[in-house]
mmCIF file of C-alpha atoms in Angstrom:
data_model
loop_
_atom_site.group_PDB
_atom_site.id
_atom_site.type_symbol
_atom_site.label_atom_id
_atom_site.label_comp_id
_atom_site.label_asym_id
_atom_site.label_seq_id
_atom_site.Cartn_x
_atom_site.Cartn_y
_atom_site.Cartn_z
ATOM 1 C CA UNK Z 1 0.000 0.000 0.000
ATOM 2 C CA UNK Z 2 1.320 3.448 -0.943
ATOM 3 C CA UNK Z 3 1.799 5.829 1.945
ATOM 4 C CA UNK Z 4 1.721 9.623 1.728
ATOM 5 C CA UNK Z 5 1.372 12.510 4.079
ATOM 6 C CA UNK Z 6 -2.221 12.237 5.276
ATOM 7 C CA UNK Z 7 -4.477 15.005 6.619
ATOM 8 C CA UNK Z 8 -4.006 15.848 10.287
ATOM 9 C CA UNK Z 9 -7.608 15.037 11.184
ATOM 10 C CA UNK Z 10 -7.125 11.571 9.707
ATOM 11 C CA UNK Z 11 -4.001 10.691 11.673
ATOM 12 C CA UNK Z 12 -5.941 8.200 13.770
ATOM 13 C CA UNK Z 13 -6.133 5.809 10.821
ATOM 14 C CA UNK Z 14 -2.961 3.922 11.768
ATOM 15 C CA UNK Z 15 -1.095 4.966 8.640
ATOM 16 C CA UNK Z 16 -3.464 3.286 6.180
ATOM 17 C CA UNK Z 17 -4.241 6.253 3.935
ATOM 18 C CA UNK Z 18 -7.119 4.559 2.120
ATOM 19 C CA UNK Z 19 -9.055 3.757 5.295
ATOM 20 C CA UNK Z 20 -8.769 7.401 6.360
ATOM 21 C CA UNK Z 21 -11.224 8.358 3.629
ATOM 22 C CA UNK Z 22 -13.854 5.711 4.387
ATOM 23 C CA UNK Z 23 -16.106 8.121 6.246
ATOM 24 C CA UNK Z 24 -19.352 6.093 6.387
ATOM 25 C CA UNK Z 25 -19.392 4.627 9.884
ATOM 26 C CA UNK Z 26 -22.835 3.034 10.176
ATOM 27 C CA UNK Z 27 -24.660 0.398 8.157
ATOM 28 C CA UNK Z 28 -27.581 2.777 7.611
ATOM 29 C CA UNK Z 29 -25.296 5.323 5.947
ATOM 30 C CA UNK Z 30 -23.828 2.669 3.666
ATOM 31 C CA UNK Z 31 -27.262 1.360 2.703
ATOM 32 C CA UNK Z 32 -28.437 4.919 1.963
ATOM 33 C CA UNK Z 33 -25.431 5.671 -0.237
ATOM 34 C CA UNK Z 34 -25.729 2.325 -2.013
ATOM 35 C CA UNK Z 35 -29.445 2.850 -2.662
ATOM 36 C CA UNK Z 36 -28.969 6.377 -4.009
ATOM 37 C CA UNK Z 37 -26.101 5.343 -6.265
ATOM 38 C CA UNK Z 38 -27.979 2.295 -7.535
ATOM 39 C CA UNK Z 39 -31.178 4.243 -8.243
ATOM 40 C CA UNK Z 40 -29.610 7.352 -9.778
ATOM 41 C CA UNK Z 41 -26.989 5.381 -11.682
ATOM 42 C CA UNK Z 42 -29.459 2.925 -13.222
ATOM 43 C CA UNK Z 43 -31.913 5.659 -14.235
ATOM 44 C CA UNK Z 44 -29.086 7.779 -15.637
ATOM 45 C CA UNK Z 45 -27.761 4.973 -17.845
ATOM 46 C CA UNK Z 46 -31.236 4.040 -19.131
ATOM 47 C CA UNK Z 47 -32.353 7.601 -19.825
ATOM 48 C CA UNK Z 48 -29.141 8.753 -21.494
ATOM 49 C CA UNK Z 49 -28.978 5.567 -23.564
ATOM 50 C CA UNK Z 50 -32.478 6.381 -24.807
ATOM 51 C CA UNK Z 51 -31.357 9.922 -25.687
ATOM 52 C CA UNK Z 52 -28.398 8.560 -27.666
ATOM 53 C CA UNK Z 53 -30.689 6.147 -29.511
ATOM 54 C CA UNK Z 54 -33.171 8.904 -30.366
ATOM 55 C CA UNK Z 55 -30.408 11.169 -31.667
ATOM 56 C CA UNK Z 56 -28.449 8.694 -33.786
ATOM 57 C CA UNK Z 57 -31.429 6.698 -35.055
ATOM 58 C CA UNK Z 58 -32.861 9.761 -36.781
ATOM 59 C CA UNK Z 59 -30.966 11.211 -39.786
ATOM 60 C CA UNK Z 60 -32.473 14.620 -39.066
ATOM 61 C CA UNK Z 61 -31.009 14.930 -35.570
ATOM 62 C CA UNK Z 62 -27.653 13.184 -35.915
ATOM 63 C CA UNK Z 63 -26.601 15.622 -38.662
ATOM 64 C CA UNK Z 64 -27.202 18.692 -36.493
ATOM 65 C CA UNK Z 65 -24.229 19.953 -34.415
ATOM 66 C CA UNK Z 66 -26.482 20.905 -31.499
ATOM 67 C CA UNK Z 67 -27.662 17.302 -31.125
ATOM 68 C CA UNK Z 68 -24.102 15.996 -31.502
ATOM 69 C CA UNK Z 69 -23.206 18.077 -28.440
ATOM 70 C CA UNK Z 70 -26.247 16.733 -26.581
ATOM 71 C CA UNK Z 71 -25.160 13.221 -27.594
ATOM 72 C CA UNK Z 72 -21.699 13.889 -26.168
ATOM 73 C CA UNK Z 73 -23.338 15.060 -22.947
ATOM 74 C CA UNK Z 74 -25.428 11.884 -22.765
ATOM 75 C CA UNK Z 75 -22.383 9.666 -23.441
ATOM 76 C CA UNK Z 76 -20.346 11.457 -20.773
ATOM 77 C CA UNK Z 77 -23.174 11.036 -18.253
ATOM 78 C CA UNK Z 78 -23.445 7.300 -19.025
ATOM 79 C CA UNK Z 79 -19.723 6.689 -18.562
ATOM 80 C CA UNK Z 80 -19.585 8.898 -15.470
ATOM 81 C CA UNK Z 81 -22.475 7.026 -13.875
ATOM 82 C CA UNK Z 82 -20.969 3.601 -14.514
ATOM 83 C CA UNK Z 83 -17.454 4.480 -13.321
ATOM 84 C CA UNK Z 84 -18.629 6.596 -10.396
ATOM 85 C CA UNK Z 85 -21.148 4.087 -9.039
ATOM 86 C CA UNK Z 86 -18.767 1.114 -9.316
ATOM 87 C CA UNK Z 87 -15.790 2.862 -7.711
ATOM 88 C CA UNK Z 88 -17.776 4.883 -5.145
ATOM 89 C CA UNK Z 89 -19.860 1.967 -3.861
ATOM 90 C CA UNK Z 90 -16.875 -0.370 -3.897
ATOM 91 C CA UNK Z 91 -14.873 2.084 -1.781
ATOM 92 C CA UNK Z 92 -17.417 3.606 0.625
ATOM 93 C CA UNK Z 93 -19.974 0.806 0.988
ATOM 94 C CA UNK Z 94 -17.873 -2.351 0.715
ATOM 95 C CA UNK Z 95 -14.710 -0.660 2.080
ATOM 96 C CA UNK Z 96 -12.427 -2.314 -0.451
ATOM 97 C CA UNK Z 97 -9.057 -0.592 -0.387
ATOM 98 C CA UNK Z 98 -6.792 -3.409 -1.497
ATOM 99 C CA UNK Z 99 -5.751 -1.687 -4.732
ATOM 100 C CA UNK Z 100 -2.733 0.421 -5.567
ATOM 101 C CA UNK Z 101 -2.379 4.159 -5.847
ATOM 102 C CA UNK Z 102 -2.275 3.887 -9.649
ATOM 103 C CA UNK Z 103 -5.561 1.961 -9.814
ATOM 104 C CA UNK Z 104 -7.324 4.463 -7.573
ATOM 105 C CA UNK Z 105 -6.042 7.463 -9.540
ATOM 106 C CA UNK Z 106 -7.056 5.706 -12.760
ATOM 107 C CA UNK Z 107 -10.624 5.362 -11.473
ATOM 108 C CA UNK Z 108 -10.679 8.932 -10.167
ATOM 109 C CA UNK Z 109 -9.353 10.185 -13.489
ATOM 110 C CA UNK Z 110 -12.126 8.358 -15.325
ATOM 111 C CA UNK Z 111 -14.793 9.933 -13.115
ATOM 112 C CA UNK Z 112 -13.281 13.428 -13.458
ATOM 113 C CA UNK Z 113 -12.906 13.013 -17.224
ATOM 114 C CA UNK Z 114 -16.540 12.088 -17.730
ATOM 115 C CA UNK Z 115 -18.023 14.675 -15.372
ATOM 116 C CA UNK Z 116 -15.865 17.484 -16.796
ATOM 117 C CA UNK Z 117 -16.673 16.291 -20.345
ATOM 118 C CA UNK Z 118 -20.352 16.431 -19.421
ATOM 119 C CA UNK Z 119 -19.974 20.007 -18.274
ATOM 120 C CA UNK Z 120 -17.848 20.919 -21.312
ATOM 121 C CA UNK Z 121 -20.453 19.398 -23.657
ATOM 122 C CA UNK Z 122 -23.015 21.634 -22.021
ATOM 123 C CA UNK Z 123 -20.689 24.570 -22.715
ATOM 124 C CA UNK Z 124 -20.462 23.626 -26.399
ATOM 125 C CA UNK Z 125 -24.255 23.411 -26.492
ATOM 126 C CA UNK Z 126 -24.457 26.903 -25.016
ATOM 127 C CA UNK Z 127 -21.930 28.238 -27.536
ATOM 128 C CA UNK Z 128 -23.891 26.573 -30.335
ATOM 129 C CA UNK Z 129 -27.039 28.394 -29.220
ATOM 130 C CA UNK Z 130 -25.004 31.592 -28.800
ATOM 131 C CA UNK Z 131 -23.907 31.482 -32.452
ATOM 132 C CA UNK Z 132 -27.331 30.391 -33.649
ATOM 133 C CA UNK Z 133 -29.167 33.252 -31.984
ATOM 134 C CA UNK Z 134 -26.542 35.990 -32.448
ATOM 135 C CA UNK Z 135 -25.531 35.210 -36.061
ATOM 136 C CA UNK Z 136 -28.415 33.185 -37.534
ATOM 137 C CA UNK Z 137 -27.596 33.972 -41.174
ATOM 138 C CA UNK Z 138 -24.039 32.602 -40.813
ATOM 139 C CA UNK Z 139 -24.815 29.718 -38.459
ATOM 140 C CA UNK Z 140 -24.668 26.917 -41.035
ATOM 141 C CA UNK Z 141 -21.341 28.213 -42.363
ATOM 142 C CA UNK Z 142 -19.779 28.639 -38.922
ATOM 143 C CA UNK Z 143 -21.122 25.525 -37.191
ATOM 144 C CA UNK Z 144 -20.523 22.643 -39.580
ATOM 145 C CA UNK Z 145 -20.617 18.963 -38.739
ATOM 146 C CA UNK Z 146 -16.833 18.669 -39.212
ATOM 147 C CA UNK Z 147 -16.162 21.533 -36.812
ATOM 148 C CA UNK Z 148 -18.566 20.045 -34.302
ATOM 149 C CA UNK Z 149 -16.714 16.703 -34.312
ATOM 150 C CA UNK Z 150 -13.360 18.538 -34.060
ATOM 151 C CA UNK Z 151 -14.597 20.514 -31.060
ATOM 152 C CA UNK Z 152 -15.851 17.322 -29.386
ATOM 153 C CA UNK Z 153 -12.498 15.600 -29.966
ATOM 154 C CA UNK Z 154 -10.593 18.526 -28.472
ATOM 155 C CA UNK Z 155 -13.044 18.603 -25.560
ATOM 156 C CA UNK Z 156 -12.542 14.961 -24.586
ATOM 157 C CA UNK Z 157 -8.750 15.090 -24.999
ATOM 158 C CA UNK Z 158 -8.500 18.220 -22.843
ATOM 159 C CA UNK Z 159 -10.729 16.819 -20.105
ATOM 160 C CA UNK Z 160 -8.846 13.499 -20.050
ATOM 161 C CA UNK Z 161 -5.468 15.247 -19.886
ATOM 162 C CA UNK Z 162 -6.504 17.433 -16.946
ATOM 163 C CA UNK Z 163 -8.205 14.540 -15.130
ATOM 164 C CA UNK Z 164 -5.218 12.195 -15.374
ATOM 165 C CA UNK Z 165 -2.562 14.675 -14.198
ATOM 166 C CA UNK Z 166 -2.505 13.027 -10.716
ATOM 167 C CA UNK Z 167 -1.801 9.656 -12.327
ATOM 168 C CA UNK Z 168 0.974 11.240 -14.413
ATOM 169 C CA UNK Z 169 2.745 12.560 -11.307
ATOM 170 C CA UNK Z 170 0.826 15.496 -9.864
ATOM 171 C CA UNK Z 171 -0.065 13.714 -6.621
ATOM 172 C CA UNK Z 172 0.979 14.088 -3.003
ATOM 173 C CA UNK Z 173 3.005 10.860 -3.024
ATOM 174 C CA UNK Z 174 5.369 11.946 -5.790
ATOM 175 C CA UNK Z 175 5.534 15.574 -4.662
ATOM 176 C CA UNK Z 176 5.742 14.671 -0.948
ATOM 177 C CA UNK Z 177 3.077 17.275 -0.214
ATOM 178 C CA UNK Z 178 -0.081 17.287 1.896
ATOM 179 C CA UNK Z 179 -2.883 15.178 0.490
ATOM 180 C CA UNK Z 180 -6.427 16.392 0.071
ATOM 181 C CA UNK Z 181 -8.842 15.675 2.903
ATOM 182 C CA UNK Z 182 -11.461 14.465 0.423
ATOM 183 C CA UNK Z 183 -9.540 12.248 -2.035
ATOM 184 C CA UNK Z 184 -6.657 9.820 -1.366
ATOM 185 C CA UNK Z 185 -3.308 10.628 -3.019
ATOM 186 C CA UNK Z 186 -4.650 13.875 -4.532
ATOM 187 C CA UNK Z 187 -2.531 16.980 -3.986
ATOM 188 C CA UNK Z 188 -4.250 20.062 -2.561
ATOM 189 C CA UNK Z 189 -2.915 22.268 -5.349
ATOM 190 C CA UNK Z 190 -4.311 19.938 -8.028
ATOM 191 C CA UNK Z 191 -7.705 19.920 -6.322
ATOM 192 C CA UNK Z 192 -7.671 23.729 -6.308
ATOM 193 C CA UNK Z 193 -6.730 23.787 -9.988
ATOM 194 C CA UNK Z 194 -9.483 21.336 -10.931
ATOM 195 C CA UNK Z 195 -12.081 23.374 -9.024
ATOM 196 C CA UNK Z 196 -10.899 26.521 -10.847
ATOM 197 C CA UNK Z 197 -11.255 24.673 -14.168
ATOM 198 C CA UNK Z 198 -14.841 23.680 -13.316
ATOM 199 C CA UNK Z 199 -15.691 27.191 -12.137
ATOM 200 C CA UNK Z 200 -14.270 28.598 -15.376
ATOM 201 C CA UNK Z 201 -16.521 26.295 -17.374
ATOM 202 C CA UNK Z 202 -19.511 27.321 -15.282
ATOM 203 C CA UNK Z 203 -18.673 30.998 -15.755
ATOM 204 C CA UNK Z 204 -18.465 30.604 -19.535
ATOM 205 C CA UNK Z 205 -21.780 28.732 -19.568
ATOM 206 C CA UNK Z 206 -23.478 31.417 -17.478
ATOM 207 C CA UNK Z 207 -22.168 34.138 -19.815
ATOM 208 C CA UNK Z 208 -23.302 32.287 -22.953
ATOM 209 C CA UNK Z 209 -26.730 31.532 -21.491
ATOM 210 C CA UNK Z 210 -27.169 35.121 -20.342
ATOM 211 C CA UNK Z 211 -26.489 36.361 -23.852
ATOM 212 C CA UNK Z 212 -28.834 33.751 -25.342
ATOM 213 C CA UNK Z 213 -31.628 34.805 -22.973
ATOM 214 C CA UNK Z 214 -31.034 38.459 -23.730
ATOM 215 C CA UNK Z 215 -31.304 37.815 -27.464
ATOM 216 C CA UNK Z 216 -34.321 35.579 -26.880
ATOM 217 C CA UNK Z 217 -36.117 38.413 -25.112
ATOM 218 C CA UNK Z 218 -35.296 40.641 -28.081
ATOM 219 C CA UNK Z 219 -36.823 38.024 -30.367
ATOM 220 C CA UNK Z 220 -39.984 37.958 -28.257
ATOM 221 C CA UNK Z 221 -40.294 41.737 -28.518
ATOM 222 C CA UNK Z 222 -39.643 41.533 -32.257
ATOM 223 C CA UNK Z 223 -42.352 38.914 -32.721
ATOM 224 C CA UNK Z 224 -44.884 41.068 -30.923
ATOM 225 C CA UNK Z 225 -44.166 43.926 -33.312
ATOM 226 C CA UNK Z 226 -44.029 41.809 -36.454
ATOM 227 C CA UNK Z 227 -47.171 39.702 -36.200
ATOM 228 C CA UNK Z 228 -47.909 40.271 -39.868
ATOM 229 C CA UNK Z 229 -44.709 38.567 -41.048
ATOM 230 C CA UNK Z 230 -44.375 34.982 -42.224
ATOM 231 C CA UNK Z 231 -45.304 32.289 -39.713
ATOM 232 C CA UNK Z 232 -42.177 30.293 -40.496
ATOM 233 C CA UNK Z 233 -39.879 33.015 -39.211
ATOM 234 C CA UNK Z 234 -41.988 33.440 -36.075
ATOM 235 C CA UNK Z 235 -41.907 29.674 -35.562
ATOM 236 C CA UNK Z 236 -38.108 29.698 -35.691
ATOM 237 C CA UNK Z 237 -37.955 32.468 -33.130
ATOM 238 C CA UNK Z 238 -40.323 30.599 -30.816
ATOM 239 C CA UNK Z 239 -38.067 27.561 -31.161
ATOM 240 C CA UNK Z 240 -34.989 29.624 -30.180
ATOM 241 C CA UNK Z 241 -36.809 31.021 -27.157
ATOM 242 C CA UNK Z 242 -37.949 27.550 -26.055
ATOM 243 C CA UNK Z 243 -34.468 26.078 -26.485
ATOM 244 C CA UNK Z 244 -32.961 28.963 -24.535
ATOM 245 C CA UNK Z 245 -35.356 28.272 -21.657
ATOM 246 C CA UNK Z 246 -34.426 24.587 -21.835
ATOM 247 C CA UNK Z 247 -30.738 25.398 -21.496
ATOM 248 C CA UNK Z 248 -31.452 27.623 -18.514
ATOM 249 C CA UNK Z 249 -33.316 24.758 -16.849
ATOM 250 C CA UNK Z 250 -30.319 22.497 -17.444
ATOM 251 C CA UNK Z 251 -28.000 25.141 -15.998
ATOM 252 C CA UNK Z 252 -30.193 25.616 -12.935
ATOM 253 C CA UNK Z 253 -30.195 21.885 -12.207
ATOM 254 C CA UNK Z 254 -26.447 21.747 -12.826
ATOM 255 C CA UNK Z 255 -25.788 24.582 -10.395
ATOM 256 C CA UNK Z 256 -27.996 23.136 -7.667
ATOM 257 C CA UNK Z 257 -26.404 19.697 -7.947
ATOM 258 C CA UNK Z 258 -22.765 20.800 -8.184
ATOM 259 C CA UNK Z 259 -22.729 23.746 -5.768
ATOM 260 C CA UNK Z 260 -22.508 21.682 -2.521
ATOM 261 C CA UNK Z 261 -19.651 19.540 -3.868
ATOM 262 C CA UNK Z 262 -17.644 22.480 -5.189
ATOM 263 C CA UNK Z 263 -18.260 24.520 -2.032
ATOM 264 C CA UNK Z 264 -16.911 21.738 0.197
ATOM 265 C CA UNK Z 265 -13.926 21.189 -2.101
ATOM 266 C CA UNK Z 266 -13.061 24.885 -1.912
ATOM 267 C CA UNK Z 267 -13.605 24.955 1.837
ATOM 268 C CA UNK Z 268 -11.310 21.954 2.347
ATOM 269 C CA UNK Z 269 -8.429 23.846 0.719
ATOM 270 C CA UNK Z 270 -8.573 26.671 3.272
ATOM 271 C CA UNK Z 271 -9.864 24.924 6.392
ATOM 272 C CA UNK Z 272 -9.848 21.536 8.075
ATOM 273 C CA UNK Z 273 -12.920 19.400 7.532
ATOM 274 C CA UNK Z 274 -14.646 17.579 10.350
ATOM 275 C CA UNK Z 275 -15.743 13.965 10.005
ATOM 276 C CA UNK Z 276 -19.331 15.160 9.715
ATOM 277 C CA UNK Z 277 -18.524 17.436 6.762
ATOM 278 C CA UNK Z 278 -16.669 14.643 5.029
ATOM 279 C CA UNK Z 279 -19.770 12.459 5.362
ATOM 280 C CA UNK Z 280 -21.853 15.319 3.966
ATOM 281 C CA UNK Z 281 -19.466 15.494 1.012
ATOM 282 C CA UNK Z 282 -19.940 11.777 0.355
ATOM 283 C CA UNK Z 283 -23.721 12.198 0.206
ATOM 284 C CA UNK Z 284 -23.496 15.409 -1.841
ATOM 285 C CA UNK Z 285 -21.383 13.564 -4.410
ATOM 286 C CA UNK Z 286 -24.460 11.543 -5.361
ATOM 287 C CA UNK Z 287 -26.103 14.793 -6.507
ATOM 288 C CA UNK Z 288 -23.803 14.674 -9.537
ATOM 289 C CA UNK Z 289 -25.602 11.480 -10.542
ATOM 290 C CA UNK Z 290 -28.930 13.208 -9.963
ATOM 291 C CA UNK Z 291 -27.892 15.951 -12.374
ATOM 292 C CA UNK Z 292 -26.985 13.375 -15.021
ATOM 293 C CA UNK Z 293 -30.354 11.686 -14.473
ATOM 294 C CA UNK Z 294 -32.416 14.878 -14.777
ATOM 295 C CA UNK Z 295 -30.814 16.209 -17.988
ATOM 296 C CA UNK Z 296 -32.399 13.624 -20.339
ATOM 297 C CA UNK Z 297 -35.814 14.251 -18.787
ATOM 298 C CA UNK Z 298 -35.471 17.937 -19.600
ATOM 299 C CA UNK Z 299 -34.477 17.147 -23.196
ATOM 300 C CA UNK Z 300 -37.389 14.752 -23.692
ATOM 301 C CA UNK Z 301 -39.891 17.243 -22.335
ATOM 302 C CA UNK Z 302 -38.468 20.404 -23.930
ATOM 303 C CA UNK Z 303 -36.943 19.300 -27.260
ATOM 304 C CA UNK Z 304 -39.679 18.996 -29.843
ATOM 305 C CA UNK Z 305 -37.635 16.782 -32.183
ATOM 306 C CA UNK Z 306 -36.518 14.349 -29.480
ATOM 307 C CA UNK Z 307 -40.009 14.193 -28.024
ATOM 308 C CA UNK Z 308 -41.450 13.459 -31.474
ATOM 309 C CA UNK Z 309 -38.844 10.727 -32.019
ATOM 310 C CA UNK Z 310 -39.718 9.254 -28.633
ATOM 311 C CA UNK Z 311 -43.402 9.185 -29.541
ATOM 312 C CA UNK Z 312 -42.616 7.462 -32.840
ATOM 313 C CA UNK Z 313 -40.547 4.818 -31.058
ATOM 314 C CA UNK Z 314 -43.350 4.052 -28.588
ATOM 315 C CA UNK Z 315 -45.974 4.049 -31.351
ATOM 316 C CA UNK Z 316 -43.885 1.610 -33.408
ATOM 317 C CA UNK Z 317 -43.388 -0.602 -30.363
ATOM 318 C CA UNK Z 318 -47.125 -0.639 -29.604
ATOM 319 C CA UNK Z 319 -47.969 -1.516 -33.224
ATOM 320 C CA UNK Z 320 -45.497 -4.391 -33.225
ATOM 321 C CA UNK Z 321 -46.806 -5.652 -29.902
ATOM 322 C CA UNK Z 322 -50.402 -5.448 -31.084
ATOM 323 C CA UNK Z 323 -49.575 -7.156 -34.390
ATOM 324 C CA UNK Z 324 -47.799 -10.003 -32.622
ATOM 325 C CA UNK Z 325 -50.781 -10.543 -30.316
ATOM 326 C CA UNK Z 326 -53.350 -10.531 -33.148
ATOM 327 C CA UNK Z 327 -51.350 -12.485 -35.728
ATOM 328 C CA UNK Z 328 -52.966 -15.888 -36.581
ATOM 329 C CA UNK Z 329 -49.583 -17.262 -37.597
ATOM 330 C CA UNK Z 330 -48.139 -16.368 -34.232
ATOM 331 C CA UNK Z 331 -51.093 -17.987 -32.454
ATOM 332 C CA UNK Z 332 -50.854 -21.201 -34.513
ATOM 333 C CA UNK Z 333 -47.102 -21.352 -33.994
ATOM 334 C CA UNK Z 334 -47.611 -20.939 -30.275
ATOM 335 C CA UNK Z 335 -50.225 -23.735 -30.201
ATOM 336 C CA UNK Z 336 -48.015 -26.122 -32.187
ATOM 337 C CA UNK Z 337 -45.067 -25.429 -29.907
ATOM 338 C CA UNK Z 338 -47.251 -26.169 -26.875
ATOM 339 C CA UNK Z 339 -48.458 -29.454 -28.403
ATOM 340 C CA UNK Z 340 -44.899 -30.523 -29.239
ATOM 341 C CA UNK Z 341 -43.832 -29.716 -25.702
#
């Protein structure tokens, strides 16, 4: 087992740095964490998988850059849920710490990559709406499918590089520095840098959304004055306003779910955390899964194209189910199979 300089309030852990971070002390706490992770994680994977299917099964949506960014968000949420639930439950519920520093940092890097990629995909979606609503006549020239894929590739590479810096050497074991009170082997300076990176992303998203909402309000005022114009143009403006409101809903959920985690991470850099606050951090971490679970629900309810695709899928499924129940061939085949049995 790798040993590093552990936090002062965890010195009672007899030198085993991994056990110092197992903060759930009662069976009720472990059952609660396991239940939340299992519920949120399962729903997140199912819902985001459905979003990916709806996007890439329809030629109309998979060719649009905005839905490519939403697809990247859904993929990041799926991977984050799987990696987070497996590693988090294995560590905090089953208290398994018999793995090396490299394995732990590999898992942590995977979680950070996916969650930061999820947030970055939301930023690209905001920038896409920013260009669409501020320069509508040039949107198709500026936001092409090739540029969208290039941006997504750069996004994932950047997030993975930042997330795996501790595994590459920026950790408290290699640097012989003080470890974070929230994550084993993680250096305090890296944790501060990662929080600043996330806050920068949030700031850019807030700025882009603010501009989108401002332009959306201008569009509303313009529509009220131009009621005599073509209905197609008014329909496009109503779509931009609705999509802007959808993005604000996503941002609001994102802020509510991530604020407690980021606040405790910032607080831990400047002050010593009590055991109670570290338990609170463990429970607040599950809110990240809740955010990933809520995003697809917002898309399904607010995106007209995805909602229409979802209705078509269910209608097709009902028709197939009804046809299979009413088919004489299916009934005769079933009877013959029963007789043979």
